[in-house]
Tab-separated table of C-alpha atoms in Angstrom:
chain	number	residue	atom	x	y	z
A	225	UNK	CA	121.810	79.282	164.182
A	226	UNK	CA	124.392	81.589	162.586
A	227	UNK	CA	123.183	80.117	159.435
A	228	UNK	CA	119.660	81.309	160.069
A	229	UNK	CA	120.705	84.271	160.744
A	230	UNK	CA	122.255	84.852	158.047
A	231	UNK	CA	119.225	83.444	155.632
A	232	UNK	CA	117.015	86.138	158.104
A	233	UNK	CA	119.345	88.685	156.840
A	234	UNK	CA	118.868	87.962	153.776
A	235	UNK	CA	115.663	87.415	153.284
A	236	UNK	CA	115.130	91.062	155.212
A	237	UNK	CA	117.643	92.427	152.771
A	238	UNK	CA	115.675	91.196	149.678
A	239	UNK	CA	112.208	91.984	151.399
A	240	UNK	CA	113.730	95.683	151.868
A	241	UNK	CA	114.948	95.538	148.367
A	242	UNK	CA	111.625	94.184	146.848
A	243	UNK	CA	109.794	97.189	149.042
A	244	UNK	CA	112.227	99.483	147.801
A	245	UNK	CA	111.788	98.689	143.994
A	246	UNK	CA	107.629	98.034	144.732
A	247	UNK	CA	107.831	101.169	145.937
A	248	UNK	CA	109.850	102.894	143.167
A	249	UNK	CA	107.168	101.335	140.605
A	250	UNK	CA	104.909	102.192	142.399
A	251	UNK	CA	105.974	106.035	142.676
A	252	UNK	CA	106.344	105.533	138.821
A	253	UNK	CA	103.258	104.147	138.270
A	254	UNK	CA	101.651	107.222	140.103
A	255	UNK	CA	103.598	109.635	138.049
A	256	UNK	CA	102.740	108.158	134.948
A	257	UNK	CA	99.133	108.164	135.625
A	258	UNK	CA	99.524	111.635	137.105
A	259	UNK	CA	101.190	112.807	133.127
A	260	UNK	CA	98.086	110.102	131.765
A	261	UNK	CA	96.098	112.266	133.208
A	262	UNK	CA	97.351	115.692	132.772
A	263	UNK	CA	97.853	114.935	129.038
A	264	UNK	CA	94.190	113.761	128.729
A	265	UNK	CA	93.239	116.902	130.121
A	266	UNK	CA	95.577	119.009	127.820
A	267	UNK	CA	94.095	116.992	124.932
A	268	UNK	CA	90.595	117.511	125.795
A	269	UNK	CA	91.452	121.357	125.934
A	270	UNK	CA	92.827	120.793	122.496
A	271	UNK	CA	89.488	119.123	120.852
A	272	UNK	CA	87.445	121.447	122.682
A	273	UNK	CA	89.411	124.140	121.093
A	274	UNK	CA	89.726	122.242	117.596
A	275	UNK	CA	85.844	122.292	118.184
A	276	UNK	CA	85.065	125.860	118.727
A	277	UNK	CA	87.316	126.560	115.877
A	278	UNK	CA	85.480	123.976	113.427
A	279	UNK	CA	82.266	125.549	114.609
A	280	UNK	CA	83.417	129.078	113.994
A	281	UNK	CA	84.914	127.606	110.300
A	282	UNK	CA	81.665	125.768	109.586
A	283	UNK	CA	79.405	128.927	110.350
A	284	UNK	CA	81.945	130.953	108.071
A	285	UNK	CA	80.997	128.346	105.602
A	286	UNK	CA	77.724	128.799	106.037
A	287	UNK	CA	77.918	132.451	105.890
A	288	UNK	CA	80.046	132.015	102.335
A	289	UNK	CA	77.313	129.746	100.867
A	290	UNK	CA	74.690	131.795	101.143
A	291	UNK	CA	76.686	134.922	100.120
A	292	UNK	CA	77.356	132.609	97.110
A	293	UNK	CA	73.889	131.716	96.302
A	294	UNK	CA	72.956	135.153	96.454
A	295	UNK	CA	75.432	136.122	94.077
A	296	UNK	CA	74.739	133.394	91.679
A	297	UNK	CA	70.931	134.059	92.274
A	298	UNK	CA	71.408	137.746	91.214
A	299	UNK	CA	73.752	136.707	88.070
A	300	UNK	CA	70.753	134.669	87.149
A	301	UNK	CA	68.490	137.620	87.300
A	302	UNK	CA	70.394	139.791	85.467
A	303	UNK	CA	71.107	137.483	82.730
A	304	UNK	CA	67.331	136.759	82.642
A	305	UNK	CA	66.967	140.602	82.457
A	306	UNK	CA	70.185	140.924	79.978
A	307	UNK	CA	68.199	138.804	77.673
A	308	UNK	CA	64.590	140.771	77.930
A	309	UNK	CA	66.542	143.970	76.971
A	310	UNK	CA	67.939	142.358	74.211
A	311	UNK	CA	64.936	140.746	72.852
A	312	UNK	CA	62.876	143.685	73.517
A	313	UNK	CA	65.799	146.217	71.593
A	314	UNK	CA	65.581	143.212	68.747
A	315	UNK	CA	61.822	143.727	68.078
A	316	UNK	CA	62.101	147.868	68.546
A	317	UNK	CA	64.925	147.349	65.793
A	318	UNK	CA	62.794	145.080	63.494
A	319	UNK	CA	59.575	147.569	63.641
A	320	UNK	CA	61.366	150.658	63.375
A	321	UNK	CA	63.687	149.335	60.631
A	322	UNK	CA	61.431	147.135	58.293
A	323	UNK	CA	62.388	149.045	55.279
A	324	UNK	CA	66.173	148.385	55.318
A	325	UNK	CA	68.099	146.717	52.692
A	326	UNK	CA	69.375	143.378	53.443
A	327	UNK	CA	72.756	144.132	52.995
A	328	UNK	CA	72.249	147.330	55.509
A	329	UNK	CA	70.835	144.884	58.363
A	330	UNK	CA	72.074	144.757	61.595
A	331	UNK	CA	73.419	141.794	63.238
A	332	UNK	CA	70.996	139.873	65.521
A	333	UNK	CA	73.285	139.567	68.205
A	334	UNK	CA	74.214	143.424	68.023
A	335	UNK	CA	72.385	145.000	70.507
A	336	UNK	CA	73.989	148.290	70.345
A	337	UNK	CA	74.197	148.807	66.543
A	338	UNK	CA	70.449	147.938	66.575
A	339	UNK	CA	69.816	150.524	69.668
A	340	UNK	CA	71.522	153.124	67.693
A	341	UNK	CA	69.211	152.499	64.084
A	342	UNK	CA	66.197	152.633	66.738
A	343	UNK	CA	67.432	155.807	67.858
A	344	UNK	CA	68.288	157.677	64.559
A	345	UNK	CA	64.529	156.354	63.722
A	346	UNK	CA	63.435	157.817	66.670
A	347	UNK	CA	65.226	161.233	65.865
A	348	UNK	CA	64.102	161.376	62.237
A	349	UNK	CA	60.552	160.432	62.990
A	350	UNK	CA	60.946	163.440	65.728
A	351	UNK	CA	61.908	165.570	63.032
A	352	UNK	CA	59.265	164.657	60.255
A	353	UNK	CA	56.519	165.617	63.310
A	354	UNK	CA	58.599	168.905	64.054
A	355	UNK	CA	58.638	169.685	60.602
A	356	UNK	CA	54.578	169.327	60.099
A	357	UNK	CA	53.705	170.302	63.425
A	358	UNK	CA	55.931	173.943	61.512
A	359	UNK	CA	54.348	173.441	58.475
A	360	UNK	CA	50.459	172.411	60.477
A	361	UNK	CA	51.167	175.673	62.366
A	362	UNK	CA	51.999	178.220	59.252
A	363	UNK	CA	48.477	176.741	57.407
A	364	UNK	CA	46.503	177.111	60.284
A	365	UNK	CA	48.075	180.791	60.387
A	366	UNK	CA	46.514	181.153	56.783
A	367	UNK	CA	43.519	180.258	57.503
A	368	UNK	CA	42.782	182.604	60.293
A	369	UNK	CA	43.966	185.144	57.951
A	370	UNK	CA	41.141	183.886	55.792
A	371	UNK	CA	38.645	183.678	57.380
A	372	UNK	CA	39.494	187.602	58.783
A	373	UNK	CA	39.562	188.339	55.160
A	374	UNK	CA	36.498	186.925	53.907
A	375	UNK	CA	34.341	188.857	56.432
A	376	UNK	CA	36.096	192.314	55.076
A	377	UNK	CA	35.732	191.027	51.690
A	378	UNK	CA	31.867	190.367	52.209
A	379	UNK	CA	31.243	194.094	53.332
A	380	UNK	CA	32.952	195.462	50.431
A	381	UNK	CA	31.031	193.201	48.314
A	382	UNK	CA	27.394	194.231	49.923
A	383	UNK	CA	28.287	197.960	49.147
């Protein structure tokens, strides 16, 4: 009988010591699903967050492109204008300065040199109608003095 009490006591001893370490796993297991858990949550803060923030990036993106294509739309106008100017200052150059000597010509490319012969035309042409507009102005002055003198000269020649 001793004997079986001694294999009871035992066998309590390891049930007690089986509880014991069922229950430390156990206490384990509940902690580690308890920092499972609380990480999960921590990392589903931290992709919502990554999410606003690619959302927010993505409509700055957005916002960037279109500034872009704006930009690049505008450059295109501008060159598109750039080139009417040009063309348009090459034909005012190649009516107003037929006459010129080869060797006096004006690069094609050179806008500026060709806006400035256009603009001494300009200037002497100015000056050529200045100067008969003067000289327009001084005849038709002589005239009127004519025709006051003929009707003097008439009388006189009646008498």
């Amino acid at each position: 009988m001793e004997n079986l009490l001694r294999i009871r006591e035992s066998l309590l001893q390891q049930d007690l010591k089986k509880r014991e370490k069922y229950d430390e796993l156990r206490r384990t297991l509940q902690s580690n699903q308890e920092q499972h858990h609380l990480m999960r949550l921590q990392k589903n803060y931290e992709l919502s967050q990554m999410e606003v923030e690619h959302e927010k990036t993505r409509s700055e993106v957005l916002e960037w492109e279109r500034k872009w294509n704006q930009i690049q739309e505008t450059a295109s106008k501008k060159t598109l204008l750039l080139g009417q100017i040009k063309m348009a200052t090459l034909n005012l150059y190649e009516m107003t300065c037929q006459d010129e000597k080869a060797d006096e010509a004006v690069d094609i490319n050179d806008t500026e040199k060709q806006l400035d012969q256009v603009k001494t035309f300009i200037q002497d042409t100015d000056d050529m109608v200045k100067q008969y507009q003067t000289s327009s102005q001084r005849q038709d002055g002589k005239k009127r003095d004519k025709k006051s003198f003929p009707s003097h000269r008439k009388k006189k020649a009646s008498k």
